[in-house]
Short mmCIF file of C-alpha atoms in Angstrom, two decimals:
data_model
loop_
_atom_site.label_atom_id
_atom_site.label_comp_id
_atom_site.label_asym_id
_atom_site.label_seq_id
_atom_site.Cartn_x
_atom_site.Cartn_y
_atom_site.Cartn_z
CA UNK A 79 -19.79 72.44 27.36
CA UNK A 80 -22.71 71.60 29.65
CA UNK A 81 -22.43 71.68 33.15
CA UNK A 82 -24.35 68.16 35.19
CA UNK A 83 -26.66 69.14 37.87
CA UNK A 84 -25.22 69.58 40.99
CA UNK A 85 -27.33 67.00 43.54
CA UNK A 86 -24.56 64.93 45.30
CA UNK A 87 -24.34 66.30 49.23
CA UNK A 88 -21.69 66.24 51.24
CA UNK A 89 -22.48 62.94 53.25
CA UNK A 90 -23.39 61.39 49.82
CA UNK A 91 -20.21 62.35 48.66
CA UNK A 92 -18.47 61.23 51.52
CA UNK A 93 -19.66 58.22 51.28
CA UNK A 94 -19.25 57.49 47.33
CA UNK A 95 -14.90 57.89 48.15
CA UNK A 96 -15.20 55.55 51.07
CA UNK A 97 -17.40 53.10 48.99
CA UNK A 98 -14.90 53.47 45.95
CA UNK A 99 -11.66 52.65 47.58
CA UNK A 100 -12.59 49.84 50.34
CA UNK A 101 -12.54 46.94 48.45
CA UNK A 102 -11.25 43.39 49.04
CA UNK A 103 -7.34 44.13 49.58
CA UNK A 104 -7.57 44.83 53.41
CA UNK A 105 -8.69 41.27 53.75
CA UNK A 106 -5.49 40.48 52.11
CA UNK A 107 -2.37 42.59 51.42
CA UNK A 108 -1.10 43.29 55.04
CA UNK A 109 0.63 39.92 54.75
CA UNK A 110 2.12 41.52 51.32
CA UNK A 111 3.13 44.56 53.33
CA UNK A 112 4.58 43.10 56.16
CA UNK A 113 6.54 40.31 54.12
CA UNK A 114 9.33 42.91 53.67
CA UNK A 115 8.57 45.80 56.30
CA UNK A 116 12.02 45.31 58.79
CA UNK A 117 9.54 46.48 61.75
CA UNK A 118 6.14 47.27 63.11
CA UNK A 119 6.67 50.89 62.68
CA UNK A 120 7.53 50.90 58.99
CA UNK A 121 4.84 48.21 58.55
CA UNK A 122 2.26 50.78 59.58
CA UNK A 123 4.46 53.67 58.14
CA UNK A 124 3.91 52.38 54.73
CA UNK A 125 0.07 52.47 55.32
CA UNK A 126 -0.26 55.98 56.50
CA UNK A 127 1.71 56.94 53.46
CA UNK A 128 -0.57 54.92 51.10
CA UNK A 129 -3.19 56.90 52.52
CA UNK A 130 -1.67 60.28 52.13
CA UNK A 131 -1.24 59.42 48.40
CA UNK A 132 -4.32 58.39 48.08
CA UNK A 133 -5.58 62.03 49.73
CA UNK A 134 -2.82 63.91 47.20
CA UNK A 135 -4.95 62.16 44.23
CA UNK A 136 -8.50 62.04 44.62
CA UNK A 137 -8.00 65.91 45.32
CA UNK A 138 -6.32 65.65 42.15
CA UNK A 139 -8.71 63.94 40.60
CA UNK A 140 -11.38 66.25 41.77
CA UNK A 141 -9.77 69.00 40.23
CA UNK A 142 -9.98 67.83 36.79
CA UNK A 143 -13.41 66.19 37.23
CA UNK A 144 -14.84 70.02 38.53
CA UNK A 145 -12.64 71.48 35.14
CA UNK A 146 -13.82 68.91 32.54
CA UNK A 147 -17.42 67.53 33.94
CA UNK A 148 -17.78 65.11 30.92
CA UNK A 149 -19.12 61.55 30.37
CA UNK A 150 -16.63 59.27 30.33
CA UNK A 151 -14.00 60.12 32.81
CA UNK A 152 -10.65 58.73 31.99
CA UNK A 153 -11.37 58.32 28.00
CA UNK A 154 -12.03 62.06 27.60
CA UNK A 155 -9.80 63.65 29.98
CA UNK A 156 -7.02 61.60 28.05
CA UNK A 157 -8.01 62.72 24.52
CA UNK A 158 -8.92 66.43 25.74
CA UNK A 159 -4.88 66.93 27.63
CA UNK A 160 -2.99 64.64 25.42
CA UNK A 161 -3.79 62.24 22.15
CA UNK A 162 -6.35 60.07 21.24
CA UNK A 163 -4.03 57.20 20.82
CA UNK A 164 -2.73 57.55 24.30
CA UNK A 165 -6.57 58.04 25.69
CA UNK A 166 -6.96 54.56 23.85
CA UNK A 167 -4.56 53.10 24.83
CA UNK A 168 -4.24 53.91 28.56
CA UNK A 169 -7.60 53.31 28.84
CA UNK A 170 -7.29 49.50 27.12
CA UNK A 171 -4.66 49.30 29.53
CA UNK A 172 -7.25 50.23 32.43
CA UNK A 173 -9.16 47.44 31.37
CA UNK A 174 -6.72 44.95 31.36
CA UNK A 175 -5.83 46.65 35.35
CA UNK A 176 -9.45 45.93 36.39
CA UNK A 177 -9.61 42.00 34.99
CA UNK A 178 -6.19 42.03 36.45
CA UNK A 179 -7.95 43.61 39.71
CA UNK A 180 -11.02 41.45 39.38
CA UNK A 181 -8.94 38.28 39.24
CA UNK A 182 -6.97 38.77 41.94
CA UNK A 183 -9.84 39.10 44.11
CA UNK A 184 -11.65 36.07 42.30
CA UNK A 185 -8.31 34.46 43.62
CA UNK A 186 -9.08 35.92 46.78
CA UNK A 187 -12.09 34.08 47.29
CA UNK A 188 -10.52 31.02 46.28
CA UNK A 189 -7.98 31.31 49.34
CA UNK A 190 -10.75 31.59 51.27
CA UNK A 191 -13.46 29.04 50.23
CA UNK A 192 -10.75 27.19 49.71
CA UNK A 193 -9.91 26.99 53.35
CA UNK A 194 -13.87 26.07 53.96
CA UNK A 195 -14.28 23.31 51.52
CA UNK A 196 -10.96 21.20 52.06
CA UNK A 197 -11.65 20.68 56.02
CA UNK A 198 -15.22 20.11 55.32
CA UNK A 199 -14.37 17.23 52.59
CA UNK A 200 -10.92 16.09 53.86
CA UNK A 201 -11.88 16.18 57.81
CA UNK A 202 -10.13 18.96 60.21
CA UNK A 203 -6.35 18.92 60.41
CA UNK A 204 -6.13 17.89 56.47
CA UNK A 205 -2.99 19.53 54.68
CA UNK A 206 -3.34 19.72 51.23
CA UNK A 207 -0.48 19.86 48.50
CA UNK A 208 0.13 23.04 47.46
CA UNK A 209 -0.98 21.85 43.96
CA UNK A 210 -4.26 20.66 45.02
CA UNK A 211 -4.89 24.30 46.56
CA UNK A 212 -4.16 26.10 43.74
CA UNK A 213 -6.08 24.24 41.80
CA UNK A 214 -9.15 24.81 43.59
CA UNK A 215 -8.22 28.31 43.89
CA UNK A 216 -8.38 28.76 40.84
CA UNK A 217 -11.31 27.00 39.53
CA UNK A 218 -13.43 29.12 42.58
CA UNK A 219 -11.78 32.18 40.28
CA UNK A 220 -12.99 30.46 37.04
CA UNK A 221 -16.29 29.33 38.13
CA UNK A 222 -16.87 32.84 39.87
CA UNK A 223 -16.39 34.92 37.13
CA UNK A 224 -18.21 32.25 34.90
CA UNK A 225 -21.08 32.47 37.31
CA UNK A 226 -21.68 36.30 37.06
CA UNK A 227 -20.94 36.65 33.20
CA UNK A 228 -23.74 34.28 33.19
CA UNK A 229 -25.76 36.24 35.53
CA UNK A 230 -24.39 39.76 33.85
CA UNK A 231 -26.00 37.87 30.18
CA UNK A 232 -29.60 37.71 31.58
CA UNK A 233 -30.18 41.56 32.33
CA UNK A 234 -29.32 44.65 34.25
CA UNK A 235 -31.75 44.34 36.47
CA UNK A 236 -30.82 40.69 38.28
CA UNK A 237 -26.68 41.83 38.04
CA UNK A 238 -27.89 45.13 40.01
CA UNK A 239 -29.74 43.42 42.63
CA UNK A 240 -26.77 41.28 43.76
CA UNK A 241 -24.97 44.86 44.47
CA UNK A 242 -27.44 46.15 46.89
CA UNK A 243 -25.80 44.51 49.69
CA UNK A 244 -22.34 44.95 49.11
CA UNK A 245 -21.63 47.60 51.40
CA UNK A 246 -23.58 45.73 54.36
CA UNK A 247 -21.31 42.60 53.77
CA UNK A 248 -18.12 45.46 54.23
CA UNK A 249 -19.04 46.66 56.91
CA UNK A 250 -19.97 43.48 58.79
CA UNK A 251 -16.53 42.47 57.68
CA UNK A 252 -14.75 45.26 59.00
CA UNK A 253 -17.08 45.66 62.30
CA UNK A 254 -15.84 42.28 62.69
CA UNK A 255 -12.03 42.40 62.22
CA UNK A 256 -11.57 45.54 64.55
CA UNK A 257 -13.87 43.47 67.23
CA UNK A 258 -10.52 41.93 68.32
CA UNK A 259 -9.45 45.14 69.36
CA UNK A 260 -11.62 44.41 72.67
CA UNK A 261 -11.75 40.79 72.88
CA UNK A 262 -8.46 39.77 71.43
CA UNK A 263 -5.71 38.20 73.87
CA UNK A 264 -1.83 38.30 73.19
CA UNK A 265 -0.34 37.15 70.06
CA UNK A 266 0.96 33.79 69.98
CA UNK A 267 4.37 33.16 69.28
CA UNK A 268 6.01 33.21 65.75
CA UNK A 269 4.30 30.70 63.39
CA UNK A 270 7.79 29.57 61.77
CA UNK A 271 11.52 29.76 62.15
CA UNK A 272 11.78 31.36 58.61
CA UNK A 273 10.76 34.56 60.07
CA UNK A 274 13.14 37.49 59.25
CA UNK A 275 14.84 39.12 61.89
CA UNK A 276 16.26 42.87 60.75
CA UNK A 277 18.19 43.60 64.23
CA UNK A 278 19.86 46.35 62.72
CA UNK A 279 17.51 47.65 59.07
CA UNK A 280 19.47 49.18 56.58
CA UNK A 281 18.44 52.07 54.38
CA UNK A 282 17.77 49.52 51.61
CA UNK A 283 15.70 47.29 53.72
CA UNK A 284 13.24 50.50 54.05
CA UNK A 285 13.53 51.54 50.29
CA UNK A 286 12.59 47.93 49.96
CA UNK A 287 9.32 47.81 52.54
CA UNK A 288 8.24 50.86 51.11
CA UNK A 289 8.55 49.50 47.39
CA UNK A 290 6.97 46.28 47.99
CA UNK A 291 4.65 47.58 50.33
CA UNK A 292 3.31 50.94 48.38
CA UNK A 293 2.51 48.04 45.42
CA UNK A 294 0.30 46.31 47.84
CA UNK A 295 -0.80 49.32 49.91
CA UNK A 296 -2.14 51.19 46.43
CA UNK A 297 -4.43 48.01 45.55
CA UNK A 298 -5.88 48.34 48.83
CA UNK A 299 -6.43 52.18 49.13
CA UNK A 300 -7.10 52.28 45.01
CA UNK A 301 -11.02 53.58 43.56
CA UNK A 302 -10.51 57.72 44.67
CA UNK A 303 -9.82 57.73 41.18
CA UNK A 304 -13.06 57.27 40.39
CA UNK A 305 -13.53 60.83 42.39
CA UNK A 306 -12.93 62.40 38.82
CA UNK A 307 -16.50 61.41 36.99
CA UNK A 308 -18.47 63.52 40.22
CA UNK A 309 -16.51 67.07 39.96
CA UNK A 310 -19.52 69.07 38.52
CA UNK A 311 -22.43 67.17 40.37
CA UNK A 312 -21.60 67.86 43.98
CA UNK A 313 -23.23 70.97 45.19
CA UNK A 314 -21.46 73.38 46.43
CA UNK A 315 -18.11 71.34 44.84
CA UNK A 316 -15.49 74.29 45.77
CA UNK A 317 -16.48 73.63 49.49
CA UNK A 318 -17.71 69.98 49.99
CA UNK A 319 -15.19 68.50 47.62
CA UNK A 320 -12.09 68.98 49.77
CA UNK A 321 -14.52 68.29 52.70
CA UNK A 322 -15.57 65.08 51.24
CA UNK A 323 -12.13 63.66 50.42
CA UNK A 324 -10.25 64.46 53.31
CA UNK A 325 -13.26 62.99 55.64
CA UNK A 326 -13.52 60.12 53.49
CA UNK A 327 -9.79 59.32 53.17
CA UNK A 328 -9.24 59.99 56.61
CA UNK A 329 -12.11 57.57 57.59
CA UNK A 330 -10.57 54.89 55.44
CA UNK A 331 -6.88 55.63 57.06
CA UNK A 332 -8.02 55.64 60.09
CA UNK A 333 -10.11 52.25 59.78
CA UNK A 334 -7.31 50.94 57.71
CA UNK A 335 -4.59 51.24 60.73
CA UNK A 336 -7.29 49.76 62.99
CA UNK A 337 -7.84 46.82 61.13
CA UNK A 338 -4.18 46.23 60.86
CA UNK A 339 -3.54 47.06 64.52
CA UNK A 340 -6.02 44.37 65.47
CA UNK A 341 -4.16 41.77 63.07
CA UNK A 342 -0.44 42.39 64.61
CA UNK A 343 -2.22 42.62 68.23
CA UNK A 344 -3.91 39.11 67.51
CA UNK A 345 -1.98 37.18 64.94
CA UNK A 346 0.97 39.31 65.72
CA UNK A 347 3.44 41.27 63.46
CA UNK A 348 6.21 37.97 63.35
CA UNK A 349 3.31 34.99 62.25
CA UNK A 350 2.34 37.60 59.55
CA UNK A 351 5.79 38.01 58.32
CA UNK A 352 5.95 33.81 58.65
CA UNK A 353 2.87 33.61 56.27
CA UNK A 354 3.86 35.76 53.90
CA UNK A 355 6.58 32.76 52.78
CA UNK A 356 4.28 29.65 53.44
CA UNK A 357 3.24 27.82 50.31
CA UNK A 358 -0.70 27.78 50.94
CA UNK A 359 -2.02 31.41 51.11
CA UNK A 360 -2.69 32.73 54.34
CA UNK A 361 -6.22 33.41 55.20
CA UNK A 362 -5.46 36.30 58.21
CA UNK A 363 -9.20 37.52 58.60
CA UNK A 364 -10.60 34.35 58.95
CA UNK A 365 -7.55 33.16 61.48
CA UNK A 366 -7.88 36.36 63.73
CA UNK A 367 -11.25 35.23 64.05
CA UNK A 368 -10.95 31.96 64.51
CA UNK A 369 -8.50 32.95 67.44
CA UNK A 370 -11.18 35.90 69.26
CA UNK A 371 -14.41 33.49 68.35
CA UNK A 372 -13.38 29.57 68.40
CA UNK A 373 -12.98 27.70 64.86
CA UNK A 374 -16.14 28.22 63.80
CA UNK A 375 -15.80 31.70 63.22
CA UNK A 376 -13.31 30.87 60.59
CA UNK A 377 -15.93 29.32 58.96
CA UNK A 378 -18.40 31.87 59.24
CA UNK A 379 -15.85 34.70 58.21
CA UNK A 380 -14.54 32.94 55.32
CA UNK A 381 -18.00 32.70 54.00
CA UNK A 382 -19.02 36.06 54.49
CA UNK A 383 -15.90 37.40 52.34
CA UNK A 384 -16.33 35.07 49.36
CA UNK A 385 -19.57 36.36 48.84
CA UNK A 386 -18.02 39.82 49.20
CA UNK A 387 -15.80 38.78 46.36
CA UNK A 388 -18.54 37.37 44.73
CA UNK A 389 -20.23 40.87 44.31
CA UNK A 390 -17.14 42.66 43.54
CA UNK A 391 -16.39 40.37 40.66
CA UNK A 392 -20.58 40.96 39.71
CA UNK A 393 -19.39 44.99 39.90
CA UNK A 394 -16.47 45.21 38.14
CA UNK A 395 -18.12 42.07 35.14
CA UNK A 396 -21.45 45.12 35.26
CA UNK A 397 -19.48 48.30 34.79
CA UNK A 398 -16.12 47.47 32.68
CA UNK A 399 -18.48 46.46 29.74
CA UNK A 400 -19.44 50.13 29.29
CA UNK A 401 -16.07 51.62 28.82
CA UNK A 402 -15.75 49.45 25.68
CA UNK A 403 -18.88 51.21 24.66
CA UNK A 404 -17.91 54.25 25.40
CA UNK A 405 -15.18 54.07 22.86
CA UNK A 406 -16.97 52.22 20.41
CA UNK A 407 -19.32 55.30 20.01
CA UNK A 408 -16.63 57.25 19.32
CA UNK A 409 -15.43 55.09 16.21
CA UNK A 410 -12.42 53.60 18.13
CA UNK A 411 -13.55 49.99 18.55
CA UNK A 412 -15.60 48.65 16.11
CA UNK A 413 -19.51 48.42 15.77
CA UNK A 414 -19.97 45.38 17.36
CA UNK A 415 -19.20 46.81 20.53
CA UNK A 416 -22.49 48.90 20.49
CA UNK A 417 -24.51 46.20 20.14
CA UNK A 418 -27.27 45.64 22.51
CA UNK A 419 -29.16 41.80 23.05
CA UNK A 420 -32.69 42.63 21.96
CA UNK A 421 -34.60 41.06 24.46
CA UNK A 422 -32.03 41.23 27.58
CA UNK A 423 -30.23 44.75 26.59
CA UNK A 424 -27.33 43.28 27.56
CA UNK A 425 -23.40 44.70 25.83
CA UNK A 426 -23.03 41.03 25.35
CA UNK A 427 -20.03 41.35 23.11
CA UNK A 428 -17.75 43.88 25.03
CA UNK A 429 -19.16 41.89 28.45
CA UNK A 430 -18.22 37.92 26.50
CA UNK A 431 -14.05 39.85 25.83
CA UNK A 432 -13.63 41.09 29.51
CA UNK A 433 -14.88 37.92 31.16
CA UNK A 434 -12.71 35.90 28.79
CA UNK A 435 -9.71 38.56 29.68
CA UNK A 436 -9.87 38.17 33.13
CA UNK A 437 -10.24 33.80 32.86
CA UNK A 438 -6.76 34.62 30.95
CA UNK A 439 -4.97 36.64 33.71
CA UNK A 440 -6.15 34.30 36.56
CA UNK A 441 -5.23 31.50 34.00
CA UNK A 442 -1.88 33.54 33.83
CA UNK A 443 -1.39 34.45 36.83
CA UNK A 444 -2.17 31.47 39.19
CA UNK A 445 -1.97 33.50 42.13
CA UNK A 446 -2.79 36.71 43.95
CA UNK A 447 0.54 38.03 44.14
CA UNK A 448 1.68 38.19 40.33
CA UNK A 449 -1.83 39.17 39.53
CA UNK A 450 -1.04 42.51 42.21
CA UNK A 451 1.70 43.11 40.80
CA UNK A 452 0.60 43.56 37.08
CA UNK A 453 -2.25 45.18 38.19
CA UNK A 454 -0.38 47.90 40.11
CA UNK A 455 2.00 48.29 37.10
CA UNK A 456 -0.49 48.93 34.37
CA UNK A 457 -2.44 51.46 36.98
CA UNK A 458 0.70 53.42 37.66
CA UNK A 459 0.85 54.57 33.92
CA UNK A 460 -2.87 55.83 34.46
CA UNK A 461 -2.54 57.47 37.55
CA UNK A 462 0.78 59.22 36.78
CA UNK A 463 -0.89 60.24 33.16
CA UNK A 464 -4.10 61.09 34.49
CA UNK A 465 -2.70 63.11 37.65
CA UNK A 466 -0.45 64.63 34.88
CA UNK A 467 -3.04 66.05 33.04
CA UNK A 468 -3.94 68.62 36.03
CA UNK A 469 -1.35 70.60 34.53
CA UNK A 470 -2.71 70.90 31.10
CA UNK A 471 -6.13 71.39 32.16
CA UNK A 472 -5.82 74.48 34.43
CA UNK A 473 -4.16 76.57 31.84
CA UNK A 474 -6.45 75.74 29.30
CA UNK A 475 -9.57 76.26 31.71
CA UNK A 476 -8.18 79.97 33.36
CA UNK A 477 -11.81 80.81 32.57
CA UNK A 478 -13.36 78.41 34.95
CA UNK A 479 -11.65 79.89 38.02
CA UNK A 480 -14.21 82.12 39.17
CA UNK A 481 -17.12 79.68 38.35
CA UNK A 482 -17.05 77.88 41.80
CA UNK A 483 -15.17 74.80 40.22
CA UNK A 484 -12.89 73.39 43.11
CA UNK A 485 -9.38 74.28 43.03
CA UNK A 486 -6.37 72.52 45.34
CA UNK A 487 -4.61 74.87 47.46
CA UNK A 488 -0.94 74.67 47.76
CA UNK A 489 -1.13 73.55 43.98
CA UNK A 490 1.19 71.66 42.21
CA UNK A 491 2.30 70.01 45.44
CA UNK A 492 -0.51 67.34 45.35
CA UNK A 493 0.07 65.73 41.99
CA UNK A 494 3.71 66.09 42.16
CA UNK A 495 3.93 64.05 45.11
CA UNK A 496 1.14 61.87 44.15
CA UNK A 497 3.25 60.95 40.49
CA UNK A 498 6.42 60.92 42.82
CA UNK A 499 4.89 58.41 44.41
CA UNK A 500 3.25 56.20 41.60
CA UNK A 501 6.88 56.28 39.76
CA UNK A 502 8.69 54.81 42.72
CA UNK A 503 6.50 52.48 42.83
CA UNK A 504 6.41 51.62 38.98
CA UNK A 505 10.86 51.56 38.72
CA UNK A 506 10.27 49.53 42.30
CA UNK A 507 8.17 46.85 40.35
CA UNK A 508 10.63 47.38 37.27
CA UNK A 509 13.83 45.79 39.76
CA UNK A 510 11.84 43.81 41.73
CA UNK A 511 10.03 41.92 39.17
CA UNK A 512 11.03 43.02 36.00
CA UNK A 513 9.17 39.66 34.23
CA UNK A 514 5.84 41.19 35.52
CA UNK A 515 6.92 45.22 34.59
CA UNK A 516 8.42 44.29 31.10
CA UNK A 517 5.10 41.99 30.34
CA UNK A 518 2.89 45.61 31.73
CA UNK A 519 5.43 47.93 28.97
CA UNK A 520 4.20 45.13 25.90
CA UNK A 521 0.52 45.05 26.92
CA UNK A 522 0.65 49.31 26.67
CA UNK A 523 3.22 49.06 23.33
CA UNK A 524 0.68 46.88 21.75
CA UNK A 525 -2.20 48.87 22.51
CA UNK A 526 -1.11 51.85 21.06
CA UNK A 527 -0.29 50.45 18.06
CA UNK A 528 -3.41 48.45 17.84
CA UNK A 529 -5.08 51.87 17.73
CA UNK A 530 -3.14 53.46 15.07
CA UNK A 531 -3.80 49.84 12.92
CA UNK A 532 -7.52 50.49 13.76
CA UNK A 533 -7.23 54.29 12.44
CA UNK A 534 -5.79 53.16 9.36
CA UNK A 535 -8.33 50.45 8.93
CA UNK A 536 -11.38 53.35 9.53
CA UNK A 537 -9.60 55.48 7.37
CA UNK A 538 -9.37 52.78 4.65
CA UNK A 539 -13.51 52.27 5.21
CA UNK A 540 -14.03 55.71 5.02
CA UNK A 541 -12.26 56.41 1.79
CA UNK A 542 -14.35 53.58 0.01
CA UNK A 543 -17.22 54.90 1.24
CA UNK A 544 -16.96 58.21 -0.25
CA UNK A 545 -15.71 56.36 -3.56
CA UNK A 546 -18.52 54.81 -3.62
CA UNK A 547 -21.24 57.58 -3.15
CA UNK A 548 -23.33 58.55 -6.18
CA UNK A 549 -22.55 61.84 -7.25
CA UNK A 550 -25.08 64.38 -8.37
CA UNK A 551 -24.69 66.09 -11.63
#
């Protein structure tokens, strides 16, 4: 097997797990987490153990990306430690996970354009039905991902463009929601009587926060995973590997609590619990700075994270497209999935099915929250099968031990607590919303089977093919 040349540094590095896991969700999901969290301590209790998770498995994750440095990531490591029907299938499931992801933040941006466009039509003060909202939430979703398919159809090159400024919108974003940190006054009053109160929380009422909130807490802090296609191309990986990760995911926690500090010290922890149960979606970044900066700042703010969502949804329409290749060349999809437009070089069949997939989930779906949930469900049979496969891997790769390769110390505590973790929060999901969990056990069920029906069906081809070849006397 040959080894990729080592060129990523440790900064690069560093900065490749930051980029992968801050995403959209922090804009979003500390209404999800505090919904349920009996106090402000287990509110930010639940993030700080997201966070160590998420440290448990990208060093997981870099562990079997240093052992098995292959093309493909998930696909391969999959076949390699277990069966090709399970690498096929988990990894159809994936795919489902990230149009699941994608449109859930689509619907993202629909909350918040959403809260532009009705004022500026309507006049200020205007209270739409809660029917009306969704609906344009979810034809900003539609028309976003219809927009970028289009875009993704004309080339590489213009889809790669709109990515070069992603990371300048996030950090504008996040410069800007741990501004009220400084400038921020008290928090007003609770927004609603329907607020909570726990005087006296209960054992279940944690088991609860920390089942709800893990689900949304492992959106937000999800993307290490990613950690696992760089293992062989970091130099000096046995060193700046660990290094890497724990700067990276300590960066992320510690810019993670500061963003939801700033949103209980300005919106404050009760109003956040309040909007959790309203029927229009809450919009918290662009209210917290509406609050520090006057209404116009909502405005601003709310723009500035649709087009945020806008280049995520451009990201994930770019890169998901090339897993379907991926297995196509290795005979489990069929041909047409290796097709390239002649002119544009565009996947334009395996790009057409996962736009279409993800206009079905938001279609589905409706909102953000059943969207996160499915989402999270179909990634915890990943995670805890990928994480799994740690075990597998070192025994068959004893060789590689003295090679440099980066090995975990205090090995197997990381990945057991890291699948501990992802199976709470799968059974959490199971009694919580079993609808959601029992839909998540069909979509993995079917794929399986649709890969032993596509087996058979190669087979089949195969067979007449051979029948069919002239023989020579």
């Amino acid at each position: 097997m040959s080894q990729p040349r080592a060129t990523i540094r440790l900064f690069d590095f560093t900065m490749i797990v930051i980029s992968l896991v801050i995403g959209m969700g922090i804009f979003r999901t500390p209404v999800n987490v505090a919904r349920d969290a009996p106090s402000v301590g287990a509110f930010f209790l639940v993030w700080v153990a997201g966070g160590l998770v998420a440290l448990f498995g990208a060093l997981t994750y870099a562990e079997i990306g240093s052992r098995l440095p292959v093309t493909g990531g998930y696909y391969k490591v999959f076949s390699y430690a277990y069966h090709p029907s399970i690498a096929f299938a988990i990894n159809c499931v994936i795919l489902v996970s990230n149009a699941a992801s994608l449109a859930g933040v689509a619907l993202i941006g629909g909350e918040y354009i959403s809260a532009v466009l009705l004022p500026l039509f309507f006049g200020p003060g205007y209270v739409a039905p809660a029917g009306t909202v969704k609906g344009l939430q979810m034809g900003v979703a539609f028309g976003a991902i219809a927009l970028f398919y289009g875009i993704n159809l004309l080339g590489l090159k213009l889809s790669a463009r709109t990515q070069s400024a992603l990371m300048i919108i996030k950090i504008v974003l996040i410069l800007l929601l741990i501004t009220p940190l400084f400038l921020g006054g008290p928090p007003p009053g609770p927004a609603t009587a329907a607020v909570r109160q726990v005087l006296s929380p209960t054992m279940n009422d944690y088991l609860l926060a920390f089942g709800s909130g893990l689900v949304a807490v492992s959106f937000t802090y999800g993307g290490y995973q990613q950690t696992i296609n760089f293992g062989a191309e970091v130099r000096h990986p046995a060193r700046n590997l660990p290094r890497g990760i724990f700067i990276g995911i300590f960066t992320i926690i510690a810019l993670y609590l500061a963003i939801n500090y700033a949103y209980v010290h300005v919106i404050g922890f009760d109003n956040l619990k309040s909007m959790a149960r309203m029927e229009q979606s809450p919009n918290i970044a662009a209210i917290m700075a509406a609050r520090v900066f006057g209404p116009q700042a909502e405005r601003i703010l709310s723009g500035f994270l649709f087009l945020s969502v806008l280049a995520y949804v451009n990201a994930l329409l770019l890169s998901n497209p090339r897993v379907m290749y991926a297995m196509a060349e290795d005979g489990i999809l069929p041909a047409a999935f290796l097709r390239r437009h002649p002119r544009t070089g565009v996947l334009t069949v395996p790009l057409t099915i996962f736009a279409a997939l993800c206009m079905v989930i938001v279609f589905w779906a409706e909102e953000f929250d059943k969207t996160l949930s499915f989402s999270i469900f179909l990634d915890c049979f990943g995670m805890i099968l990928s994480a799994g496969s740690i075990f597998l891997l070192r025994p068959r790769t004893q060789h590689l031990n003295e090679t440099g390769i980066f090995k975990m110390k205090w090995y197997p505590l990381q990945p057991v607590l890291f699948i501990l973790a992802y199976t709470f929060v799968a059974i959490s999901l199971l009694v919580q919303q079993t609808d959601v969990a029992v839909k998540g056990l069909g979509v993995l069920c079917g794929f399986i089977l649709l890969y032993f029906l596509l087996l058979k069906k190669n087979r089949r081809t195969d067979d007449r093919r051979t029948e069919s070849a002239p023989t020579t006397a």
